[in-house]
Amino acid sequence: MLAATVASLGVTMPPVSPTGLQNRIWRWRGFDVRYQCLGDERADGPAVLFVHGLFVNADHWRRNLPALADAGCRCYAIDLLGYGYSSKPNPLSEAAKAVSGENGRSLSAPVADLGTAGGGTREGVEVELAHPVAGSPYNFYTWSEQLLDFEAEVIGGDEPVTLVANSIGSISALQAAIDAPARINGVAIVNPNFRELHVSEQPALLRPLLVPIIEAVQRTLRERGQPLFDALARPATVQQILKEPYFDADMVTDELVDVPPTAPLLPADGGAHPPAIRL
């Protein structure tokens, strides 16, 4: 399938990416997942799977795939569920809940010692592991399982795969390495996001005040935030957002933000709000 319409969004996937790579669809647990491949898939070269971050998609790696393919690697880039041209199921639908990576996991709120930006340590911090929206598939456990299933069903081979990940993709990749260490050769992290905005990162003295405020803002955005998302879902706005984390702002090009128009900011199938706000 070289052309597909992202369900209910009216967004059609073109046959090729802006750089000419063939767009492919992998059917995963009843949903469509867009991916790209560069390099000889039948060769014995090392396999590398690229995992994008927030607000972008597989085309984020458009300049990296050719370089590694020329070096003899089999390179793959994937759109995580909820991003790019992959399906964006309503997080409250039964089909979406059925694929959540939290299913079958014992997720509580363990107490851990966390580092600080200044190099210190905060001891005995309770860290909630489960997604705040019960049943939502938009979590790092789902994306970890998506990466591992892709490795098994699409990449194949006897050798483990190397993951190259950015932003929230970093956590998904690290979770995959935890879930199946024998199948992951290593994880290369580029400008990671380590959940700095997680409620557990708030100072202990201010947490009783800040956490209810943060949760209220998140809940309001999930329930009534579509006008804000509509305002943000414009290439010019997304370009400005992405220029902040990019070391070279010139790399934030039109082709990066127009595939499709900021998909994470579009409503998910069934009118639910986008996965970006449910992280």
PDB file of C-alpha atoms in Angstrom:
ATOM      1  CA  MET A   1       0.000   0.000   0.000  1.00  0.00           C
ATOM      2  CA  LEU A   2       1.730   3.162  -1.187  1.00  0.00           C
ATOM      3  CA  ALA A   3      -1.033   5.614  -0.455  1.00  0.00           C
ATOM      4  CA  ALA A   4      -3.280   5.649   2.551  1.00  0.00           C
ATOM      5  CA  THR A   5      -5.677   8.032   4.190  1.00  0.00           C
ATOM      6  CA  VAL A   6      -5.167   8.601   7.901  1.00  0.00           C
ATOM      7  CA  ALA A   7      -8.528   7.632   9.322  1.00  0.00           C
ATOM      8  CA  SER A   8     -11.060  10.438   9.689  1.00  0.00           C
ATOM      9  CA  LEU A   9      -8.438  13.160   9.200  1.00  0.00           C
ATOM     10  CA  GLY A  10      -8.603  13.402   5.442  1.00  0.00           C
ATOM     11  CA  VAL A  11      -4.793  13.305   5.282  1.00  0.00           C
ATOM     12  CA  THR A  12      -3.445  11.239   2.397  1.00  0.00           C
ATOM     13  CA  MET A  13      -0.024   9.656   2.655  1.00  0.00           C
ATOM     14  CA  PRO A  14       1.991  10.273  -0.517  1.00  0.00           C
ATOM     15  CA  PRO A  15       3.847   7.372  -2.153  1.00  0.00           C
ATOM     16  CA  VAL A  16       7.215   8.886  -1.247  1.00  0.00           C
ATOM     17  CA  SER A  17       8.668  11.200   1.377  1.00  0.00           C
ATOM     18  CA  PRO A  18       9.913  14.728   0.552  1.00  0.00           C
ATOM     19  CA  THR A  19      13.373  13.243  -0.032  1.00  0.00           C
ATOM     20  CA  GLY A  20      12.080  10.485  -2.302  1.00  0.00           C
ATOM     21  CA  LEU A  21      12.009   7.553   0.122  1.00  0.00           C
ATOM     22  CA  GLN A  22       9.138   5.130  -0.360  1.00  0.00           C
ATOM     23  CA  ASN A  23       6.468   5.431   2.331  1.00  0.00           C
ATOM     24  CA  ARG A  24       5.341   2.009   3.510  1.00  0.00           C
ATOM     25  CA  ILE A  25       2.551   0.792   5.780  1.00  0.00           C
ATOM     26  CA  TRP A  26       2.980  -1.906   8.407  1.00  0.00           C
ATOM     27  CA  ARG A  27      -0.199  -3.240   9.962  1.00  0.00           C
ATOM     28  CA  TRP A  28       0.276  -3.395  13.716  1.00  0.00           C
ATOM     29  CA  ARG A  29      -2.399  -4.662  16.111  1.00  0.00           C
ATOM     30  CA  GLY A  30      -5.156  -3.468  13.808  1.00  0.00           C
ATOM     31  CA  PHE A  31      -3.627  -0.044  13.095  1.00  0.00           C
ATOM     32  CA  ASP A  32      -1.526   1.416  10.285  1.00  0.00           C
ATOM     33  CA  VAL A  33       2.067   2.405  10.961  1.00  0.00           C
ATOM     34  CA  ARG A  34       4.075   4.361   8.387  1.00  0.00           C
ATOM     35  CA  TYR A  35       7.750   3.536   7.996  1.00  0.00           C
ATOM     36  CA  GLN A  36      10.654   4.034   5.598  1.00  0.00           C
ATOM     37  CA  CYS A  37      13.667   1.912   4.744  1.00  0.00           C
ATOM     38  CA  LEU A  38      16.986   2.691   3.119  1.00  0.00           C
ATOM     39  CA  GLY A  39      19.773   0.226   2.435  1.00  0.00           C
ATOM     40  CA  ASP A  40      19.765  -3.349   1.199  1.00  0.00           C
ATOM     41  CA  GLU A  41      17.172  -5.158   3.311  1.00  0.00           C
ATOM     42  CA  ARG A  42      18.550  -8.524   2.186  1.00  0.00           C
ATOM     43  CA  ALA A  43      22.119  -7.723   3.175  1.00  0.00           C
ATOM     44  CA  ASP A  44      23.796  -8.660   6.439  1.00  0.00           C
ATOM     45  CA  GLY A  45      24.617  -5.098   7.445  1.00  0.00           C
ATOM     46  CA  PRO A  46      23.689  -3.889  10.927  1.00  0.00           C
ATOM     47  CA  ALA A  47      20.065  -2.794  11.352  1.00  0.00           C
ATOM     48  CA  VAL A  48      19.341   0.679  12.716  1.00  0.00           C
ATOM     49  CA  LEU A  49      15.852   1.857  13.700  1.00  0.00           C
ATOM     50  CA  PHE A  50      15.310   5.606  14.056  1.00  0.00           C
ATOM     51  CA  VAL A  51      12.666   6.829  16.526  1.00  0.00           C
ATOM     52  CA  HIS A  52      11.405  10.415  16.250  1.00  0.00           C
ATOM     53  CA  GLY A  53      10.374  12.818  18.991  1.00  0.00           C
ATOM     54  CA  LEU A  54       7.529  15.173  19.811  1.00  0.00           C
ATOM     55  CA  PHE A  55       5.773  17.064  16.972  1.00  0.00           C
ATOM     56  CA  VAL A  56       7.656  15.259  14.177  1.00  0.00           C
ATOM     57  CA  ASN A  57       7.710  11.878  12.412  1.00  0.00           C
ATOM     58  CA  ALA A  58       9.923   9.514  10.410  1.00  0.00           C
ATOM     59  CA  ASP A  59      10.980  12.326   8.072  1.00  0.00           C
ATOM     60  CA  HIS A  60      12.814  13.845  11.032  1.00  0.00           C
ATOM     61  CA  TRP A  61      15.678  11.489  10.075  1.00  0.00           C
ATOM     62  CA  ARG A  62      15.689  12.351   6.366  1.00  0.00           C
ATOM     63  CA  ARG A  63      19.354  13.437   6.427  1.00  0.00           C
ATOM     64  CA  ASN A  64      20.607  10.619   8.640  1.00  0.00           C
ATOM     65  CA  LEU A  65      19.279   7.561   6.833  1.00  0.00           C
ATOM     66  CA  PRO A  66      21.327   8.106   3.626  1.00  0.00           C
ATOM     67  CA  ALA A  67      24.585   8.557   5.561  1.00  0.00           C
ATOM     68  CA  LEU A  68      24.218   5.307   7.511  1.00  0.00           C
ATOM     69  CA  ALA A  69      22.875   3.411   4.491  1.00  0.00           C
ATOM     70  CA  ASP A  70      25.962   4.465   2.535  1.00  0.00           C
ATOM     71  CA  ALA A  71      28.041   3.034   5.389  1.00  0.00           C
ATOM     72  CA  GLY A  72      26.392  -0.358   4.933  1.00  0.00           C
ATOM     73  CA  CYS A  73      23.568  -0.219   7.477  1.00  0.00           C
ATOM     74  CA  ARG A  74      19.977  -1.280   6.938  1.00  0.00           C
ATOM     75  CA  CYS A  75      18.145   1.854   8.077  1.00  0.00           C
ATOM     76  CA  TYR A  76      14.520   2.141   9.144  1.00  0.00           C
ATOM     77  CA  ALA A  77      12.480   5.096  10.408  1.00  0.00           C
ATOM     78  CA  ILE A  78       9.032   4.699  11.915  1.00  0.00           C
ATOM     79  CA  ASP A  79       6.046   6.875  12.824  1.00  0.00           C
ATOM     80  CA  LEU A  80       4.994   6.086  16.371  1.00  0.00           C
ATOM     81  CA  LEU A  81       1.314   5.375  16.947  1.00  0.00           C
ATOM     82  CA  GLY A  82      -0.420   8.761  17.053  1.00  0.00           C
ATOM     83  CA  TYR A  83       2.169  10.535  14.910  1.00  0.00           C
ATOM     84  CA  GLY A  84       2.877  11.274  11.269  1.00  0.00           C
ATOM     85  CA  TYR A  85       0.949   8.997   8.932  1.00  0.00           C
ATOM     86  CA  SER A  86       0.375   6.304  11.548  1.00  0.00           C
ATOM     87  CA  SER A  87      -3.115   5.736  12.945  1.00  0.00           C
ATOM     88  CA  LYS A  88      -4.359   8.031  15.707  1.00  0.00           C
ATOM     89  CA  PRO A  89      -7.053   6.068  17.543  1.00  0.00           C
ATOM     90  CA  ASN A  90      -9.330   7.648  20.097  1.00  0.00           C
ATOM     91  CA  PRO A  91      -7.575   6.855  23.397  1.00  0.00           C
ATOM     92  CA  LEU A  92     -10.904   5.970  25.018  1.00  0.00           C
ATOM     93  CA  SER A  93     -11.957   3.509  22.319  1.00  0.00           C
ATOM     94  CA  GLU A  94     -11.869  -0.191  23.095  1.00  0.00           C
ATOM     95  CA  ALA A  95      -9.566  -0.838  20.135  1.00  0.00           C
ATOM     96  CA  ALA A  96      -7.066   1.698  21.449  1.00  0.00           C
ATOM     97  CA  LYS A  97      -7.229   0.430  25.005  1.00  0.00           C
ATOM     98  CA  ALA A  98      -6.586  -3.095  23.749  1.00  0.00           C
ATOM     99  CA  VAL A  99      -3.157  -2.133  22.348  1.00  0.00           C
ATOM    100  CA  SER A 100      -1.975  -0.107  25.339  1.00  0.00           C
ATOM    101  CA  GLY A 101       1.432  -1.230  26.504  1.00  0.00           C
ATOM    102  CA  GLU A 102       0.336  -0.735  30.095  1.00  0.00           C
ATOM    103  CA  ASN A 103      -1.858  -3.830  29.807  1.00  0.00           C
ATOM    104  CA  GLY A 104      -0.384  -6.691  31.775  1.00  0.00           C
ATOM    105  CA  ARG A 105       2.230  -4.570  33.501  1.00  0.00           C
ATOM    106  CA  SER A 106       2.377  -3.968  37.213  1.00  0.00           C
ATOM    107  CA  LEU A 107       2.587  -0.182  37.305  1.00  0.00           C
ATOM    108  CA  SER A 108       2.530   1.474  40.684  1.00  0.00           C
ATOM    109  CA  ALA A 109       4.292   4.512  42.101  1.00  0.00           C
ATOM    110  CA  PRO A 110       7.706   3.352  43.297  1.00  0.00           C
ATOM    111  CA  VAL A 111       9.876   5.533  45.480  1.00  0.00           C
ATOM    112  CA  ALA A 112      13.160   6.503  43.833  1.00  0.00           C
ATOM    113  CA  ASP A 113      16.091   8.846  44.264  1.00  0.00           C
ATOM    114  CA  LEU A 114      16.132  11.451  41.484  1.00  0.00           C
ATOM    115  CA  GLY A 115      18.908  13.703  40.271  1.00  0.00           C
ATOM    116  CA  THR A 116      18.611  17.464  40.064  1.00  0.00           C
ATOM    117  CA  ALA A 117      19.646  19.927  37.365  1.00  0.00           C
ATOM    118  CA  GLY A 118      22.392  21.144  39.679  1.00  0.00           C
ATOM    119  CA  GLY A 119      23.922  17.693  40.091  1.00  0.00           C
ATOM    120  CA  GLY A 120      22.354  16.960  43.445  1.00  0.00           C
ATOM    121  CA  THR A 121      19.956  14.241  44.567  1.00  0.00           C
ATOM    122  CA  ARG A 122      16.366  14.226  45.786  1.00  0.00           C
ATOM    123  CA  GLU A 123      15.755  11.139  47.870  1.00  0.00           C
ATOM    124  CA  GLY A 124      12.574   9.186  48.389  1.00  0.00           C
ATOM    125  CA  VAL A 125      10.475  10.656  45.564  1.00  0.00           C
ATOM    126  CA  GLU A 126       7.269   8.857  44.574  1.00  0.00           C
ATOM    127  CA  VAL A 127       7.173   8.370  40.771  1.00  0.00           C
ATOM    128  CA  GLU A 128       3.825   7.535  39.187  1.00  0.00           C
ATOM    129  CA  LEU A 129       4.361   5.151  36.257  1.00  0.00           C
ATOM    130  CA  ALA A 130       0.855   4.789  34.827  1.00  0.00           C
ATOM    131  CA  HIS A 131      -0.686   7.157  32.278  1.00  0.00           C
ATOM    132  CA  PRO A 132      -3.038   9.738  33.847  1.00  0.00           C
ATOM    133  CA  VAL A 133      -5.754   8.783  31.327  1.00  0.00           C
ATOM    134  CA  ALA A 134      -6.629   5.189  32.185  1.00  0.00           C
ATOM    135  CA  GLY A 135      -6.391   2.915  29.169  1.00  0.00           C
ATOM    136  CA  SER A 136      -4.788   5.438  26.811  1.00  0.00           C
ATOM    137  CA  PRO A 137      -2.368   3.772  24.370  1.00  0.00           C
ATOM    138  CA  TYR A 138      -0.245   6.905  24.110  1.00  0.00           C
ATOM    139  CA  ASN A 139       2.453   5.904  26.546  1.00  0.00           C
ATOM    140  CA  PHE A 140       6.076   4.778  26.413  1.00  0.00           C
ATOM    141  CA  TYR A 141       5.184   1.142  27.053  1.00  0.00           C
ATOM    142  CA  THR A 142       2.983   1.042  23.939  1.00  0.00           C
ATOM    143  CA  TRP A 143       5.679   2.631  21.826  1.00  0.00           C
ATOM    144  CA  SER A 144       8.268   0.235  23.262  1.00  0.00           C
ATOM    145  CA  GLU A 145       6.145  -2.727  22.199  1.00  0.00           C
ATOM    146  CA  GLN A 146       5.593  -1.122  18.792  1.00  0.00           C
ATOM    147  CA  LEU A 147       9.372  -0.849  18.273  1.00  0.00           C
ATOM    148  CA  LEU A 148       9.999  -4.423  19.390  1.00  0.00           C
ATOM    149  CA  ASP A 149       7.224  -5.835  17.198  1.00  0.00           C
ATOM    150  CA  PHE A 150       8.591  -3.847  14.246  1.00  0.00           C
ATOM    151  CA  GLU A 151      12.026  -5.308  14.883  1.00  0.00           C
ATOM    152  CA  ALA A 152      10.593  -8.826  14.914  1.00  0.00           C
ATOM    153  CA  GLU A 153       8.079  -8.555  12.070  1.00  0.00           C
ATOM    154  CA  VAL A 154       9.696  -6.123   9.625  1.00  0.00           C
ATOM    155  CA  ILE A 155      13.439  -5.938  10.256  1.00  0.00           C
ATOM    156  CA  GLY A 156      13.934  -9.567  11.241  1.00  0.00           C
ATOM    157  CA  GLY A 157      17.294 -11.273  11.184  1.00  0.00           C
ATOM    158  CA  ASP A 158      19.327 -12.895  13.924  1.00  0.00           C
ATOM    159  CA  GLU A 159      21.264  -9.834  15.045  1.00  0.00           C
ATOM    160  CA  PRO A 160      19.866  -7.258  17.501  1.00  0.00           C
ATOM    161  CA  VAL A 161      18.893  -3.817  16.239  1.00  0.00           C
ATOM    162  CA  THR A 162      20.418  -0.484  17.222  1.00  0.00           C
ATOM    163  CA  LEU A 163      17.933   2.245  18.160  1.00  0.00           C
ATOM    164  CA  VAL A 164      18.625   5.922  17.449  1.00  0.00           C
ATOM    165  CA  ALA A 165      16.117   8.108  19.273  1.00  0.00           C
ATOM    166  CA  ASN A 166      15.280  11.741  19.921  1.00  0.00           C
ATOM    167  CA  SER A 167      13.135  13.546  22.512  1.00  0.00           C
ATOM    168  CA  ILE A 168      10.250  11.360  23.744  1.00  0.00           C
ATOM    169  CA  GLY A 169      11.455   8.659  21.393  1.00  0.00           C
ATOM    170  CA  SER A 170      14.427   8.305  23.747  1.00  0.00           C
ATOM    171  CA  ILE A 171      12.246   7.038  26.575  1.00  0.00           C
ATOM    172  CA  SER A 172      10.404   4.672  24.235  1.00  0.00           C
ATOM    173  CA  ALA A 173      13.722   3.291  22.964  1.00  0.00           C
ATOM    174  CA  LEU A 174      15.161   2.875  26.462  1.00  0.00           C
ATOM    175  CA  GLN A 175      11.969   1.113  27.556  1.00  0.00           C
ATOM    176  CA  ALA A 176      12.341  -1.272  24.604  1.00  0.00           C
ATOM    177  CA  ALA A 177      15.895  -2.033  25.717  1.00  0.00           C
ATOM    178  CA  ILE A 178      14.594  -2.772  29.228  1.00  0.00           C
ATOM    179  CA  ASP A 179      11.749  -4.933  27.927  1.00  0.00           C
ATOM    180  CA  ALA A 180      13.915  -7.022  25.581  1.00  0.00           C
ATOM    181  CA  PRO A 181      17.637  -6.376  26.140  1.00  0.00           C
ATOM    182  CA  ALA A 182      18.747  -9.350  24.035  1.00  0.00           C
ATOM    183  CA  ARG A 183      17.100  -7.828  20.951  1.00  0.00           C
ATOM    184  CA  ILE A 184      18.596  -4.349  21.291  1.00  0.00           C
ATOM    185  CA  ASN A 185      22.237  -3.839  20.361  1.00  0.00           C
ATOM    186  CA  GLY A 186      22.316  -0.357  21.866  1.00  0.00           C
ATOM    187  CA  VAL A 187      20.469   2.945  22.139  1.00  0.00           C
ATOM    188  CA  ALA A 188      21.923   6.177  20.754  1.00  0.00           C
ATOM    189  CA  ILE A 189      20.147   9.156  22.297  1.00  0.00           C
ATOM    190  CA  VAL A 190      19.973  12.513  20.539  1.00  0.00           C
ATOM    191  CA  ASN A 191      18.715  15.508  22.551  1.00  0.00           C
ATOM    192  CA  PRO A 192      16.565  13.370  24.875  1.00  0.00           C
ATOM    193  CA  ASN A 193      13.530  14.241  26.925  1.00  0.00           C
ATOM    194  CA  PHE A 194      13.683  12.570  30.329  1.00  0.00           C
ATOM    195  CA  ARG A 195      10.228  13.601  31.518  1.00  0.00           C
ATOM    196  CA  GLU A 196      11.410  16.815  33.099  1.00  0.00           C
ATOM    197  CA  LEU A 197       7.774  17.912  33.300  1.00  0.00           C
ATOM    198  CA  HIS A 198       6.647  14.799  35.179  1.00  0.00           C
ATOM    199  CA  VAL A 199       4.898  15.697  38.413  1.00  0.00           C
ATOM    200  CA  SER A 200       7.574  13.860  40.384  1.00  0.00           C
ATOM    201  CA  GLU A 201      10.106  16.444  39.212  1.00  0.00           C
ATOM    202  CA  GLN A 202       8.366  19.252  41.078  1.00  0.00           C
ATOM    203  CA  PRO A 203      10.051  20.386  44.321  1.00  0.00           C
ATOM    204  CA  ALA A 204       8.751  18.493  47.341  1.00  0.00           C
ATOM    205  CA  LEU A 205       7.723  21.622  49.243  1.00  0.00           C
ATOM    206  CA  LEU A 206       5.765  23.004  46.298  1.00  0.00           C
ATOM    207  CA  ARG A 207       4.317  19.705  45.066  1.00  0.00           C
ATOM    208  CA  PRO A 208       1.091  19.884  47.133  1.00  0.00           C
ATOM    209  CA  LEU A 209       0.380  23.229  45.450  1.00  0.00           C
ATOM    210  CA  LEU A 210       1.813  22.633  41.975  1.00  0.00           C
ATOM    211  CA  VAL A 211       0.573  19.105  41.248  1.00  0.00           C
ATOM    212  CA  PRO A 212      -3.176  19.927  41.487  1.00  0.00           C
ATOM    213  CA  ILE A 213      -2.611  22.963  39.261  1.00  0.00           C
ATOM    214  CA  ILE A 214      -0.662  20.945  36.682  1.00  0.00           C
ATOM    215  CA  GLU A 215      -3.254  18.172  36.685  1.00  0.00           C
ATOM    216  CA  ALA A 216      -6.074  20.693  36.283  1.00  0.00           C
ATOM    217  CA  VAL A 217      -4.333  22.350  33.329  1.00  0.00           C
ATOM    218  CA  GLN A 218      -3.668  18.987  31.680  1.00  0.00           C
ATOM    219  CA  ARG A 219      -7.264  17.882  32.218  1.00  0.00           C
ATOM    220  CA  THR A 220      -8.600  21.138  30.764  1.00  0.00           C
ATOM    221  CA  LEU A 221      -6.374  20.818  27.713  1.00  0.00           C
ATOM    222  CA  ARG A 222      -7.491  17.229  27.143  1.00  0.00           C
ATOM    223  CA  GLU A 223     -11.159  18.143  27.435  1.00  0.00           C
ATOM    224  CA  ARG A 224     -11.316  21.637  25.926  1.00  0.00           C
ATOM    225  CA  GLY A 225      -7.993  22.331  24.303  1.00  0.00           C
ATOM    226  CA  GLN A 226      -8.902  21.800  20.661  1.00  0.00           C
ATOM    227  CA  PRO A 227      -8.999  25.547  19.793  1.00  0.00           C
ATOM    228  CA  LEU A 228      -5.461  25.877  21.117  1.00  0.00           C
ATOM    229  CA  PHE A 229      -4.330  22.843  19.143  1.00  0.00           C
ATOM    230  CA  ASP A 230      -5.989  24.242  16.033  1.00  0.00           C
ATOM    231  CA  ALA A 231      -4.023  27.469  16.473  1.00  0.00           C
ATOM    232  CA  LEU A 232      -0.774  25.541  16.944  1.00  0.00           C
ATOM    233  CA  ALA A 233      -1.373  23.146  14.052  1.00  0.00           C
ATOM    234  CA  ARG A 234       0.123  25.486  11.493  1.00  0.00           C
ATOM    235  CA  PRO A 235       3.497  24.988   9.823  1.00  0.00           C
ATOM    236  CA  ALA A 236       4.797  28.437  10.784  1.00  0.00           C
ATOM    237  CA  THR A 237       3.923  27.884  14.463  1.00  0.00           C
ATOM    238  CA  VAL A 238       5.410  24.406  14.573  1.00  0.00           C
ATOM    239  CA  GLN A 239       8.577  25.688  12.927  1.00  0.00           C
ATOM    240  CA  GLN A 240       9.018  28.216  15.722  1.00  0.00           C
ATOM    241  CA  ILE A 241       8.416  25.538  18.373  1.00  0.00           C
ATOM    242  CA  LEU A 242      10.958  23.166  16.828  1.00  0.00           C
ATOM    243  CA  LYS A 243      13.645  25.813  16.422  1.00  0.00           C
ATOM    244  CA  GLU A 244      14.077  25.959  20.180  1.00  0.00           C
ATOM    245  CA  PRO A 245      15.405  22.385  20.654  1.00  0.00           C
ATOM    246  CA  TYR A 246      17.204  22.213  17.282  1.00  0.00           C
ATOM    247  CA  PHE A 247      20.893  23.085  17.488  1.00  0.00           C
ATOM    248  CA  ASP A 248      20.832  24.191  13.845  1.00  0.00           C
ATOM    249  CA  ALA A 249      17.585  26.098  13.339  1.00  0.00           C
ATOM    250  CA  ASP A 250      18.128  25.989   9.563  1.00  0.00           C
ATOM    251  CA  MET A 251      17.284  22.283   9.701  1.00  0.00           C
ATOM    252  CA  VAL A 252      13.667  23.127  10.639  1.00  0.00           C
ATOM    253  CA  THR A 253      12.502  23.233   7.042  1.00  0.00           C
ATOM    254  CA  ASP A 254       9.076  23.283   5.426  1.00  0.00           C
ATOM    255  CA  GLU A 255       9.365  19.590   4.549  1.00  0.00           C
ATOM    256  CA  LEU A 256       9.906  18.696   8.201  1.00  0.00           C
ATOM    257  CA  VAL A 257       6.720  20.337   9.496  1.00  0.00           C
ATOM    258  CA  ASP A 258       4.465  19.573   6.568  1.00  0.00           C
ATOM    259  CA  VAL A 259       4.277  15.751   6.775  1.00  0.00           C
ATOM    260  CA  PRO A 260       1.348  15.895   7.419  1.00  0.00           C
ATOM    261  CA  PRO A 261       0.597  19.333   8.957  1.00  0.00           C
ATOM    262  CA  THR A 262       1.716  18.766  12.539  1.00  0.00           C
ATOM    263  CA  ALA A 263      -0.090  15.468  12.935  1.00  0.00           C
ATOM    264  CA  PRO A 264       0.335  15.326  16.741  1.00  0.00           C
ATOM    265  CA  LEU A 265      -1.738  18.505  16.956  1.00  0.00           C
ATOM    266  CA  LEU A 266      -4.630  17.129  14.907  1.00  0.00           C
ATOM    267  CA  PRO A 267      -7.623  15.533  16.625  1.00  0.00           C
ATOM    268  CA  ALA A 268      -7.250  11.799  17.022  1.00  0.00           C
ATOM    269  CA  ASP A 269      -9.740   9.458  15.364  1.00  0.00           C
ATOM    270  CA  GLY A 270     -13.179   9.915  16.869  1.00  0.00           C
ATOM    271  CA  GLY A 271     -12.551  13.510  17.930  1.00  0.00           C
ATOM    272  CA  ALA A 272     -10.283  12.836  20.909  1.00  0.00           C
ATOM    273  CA  HIS A 273      -7.512  15.289  21.606  1.00  0.00           C
ATOM    274  CA  PRO A 274      -4.027  14.616  20.259  1.00  0.00           C
ATOM    275  CA  PRO A 275      -1.505  12.263  21.854  1.00  0.00           C
ATOM    276  CA  ALA A 276       1.036  15.042  22.406  1.00  0.00           C
ATOM    277  CA  ILE A 277      -0.956  16.348  25.363  1.00  0.00           C
ATOM    278  CA  ARG A 278      -1.357  12.936  26.894  1.00  0.00           C
ATOM    279  CA  LEU A 279       2.293  12.160  27.472  1.00  0.00           C
TER     280      LEU A 279
END
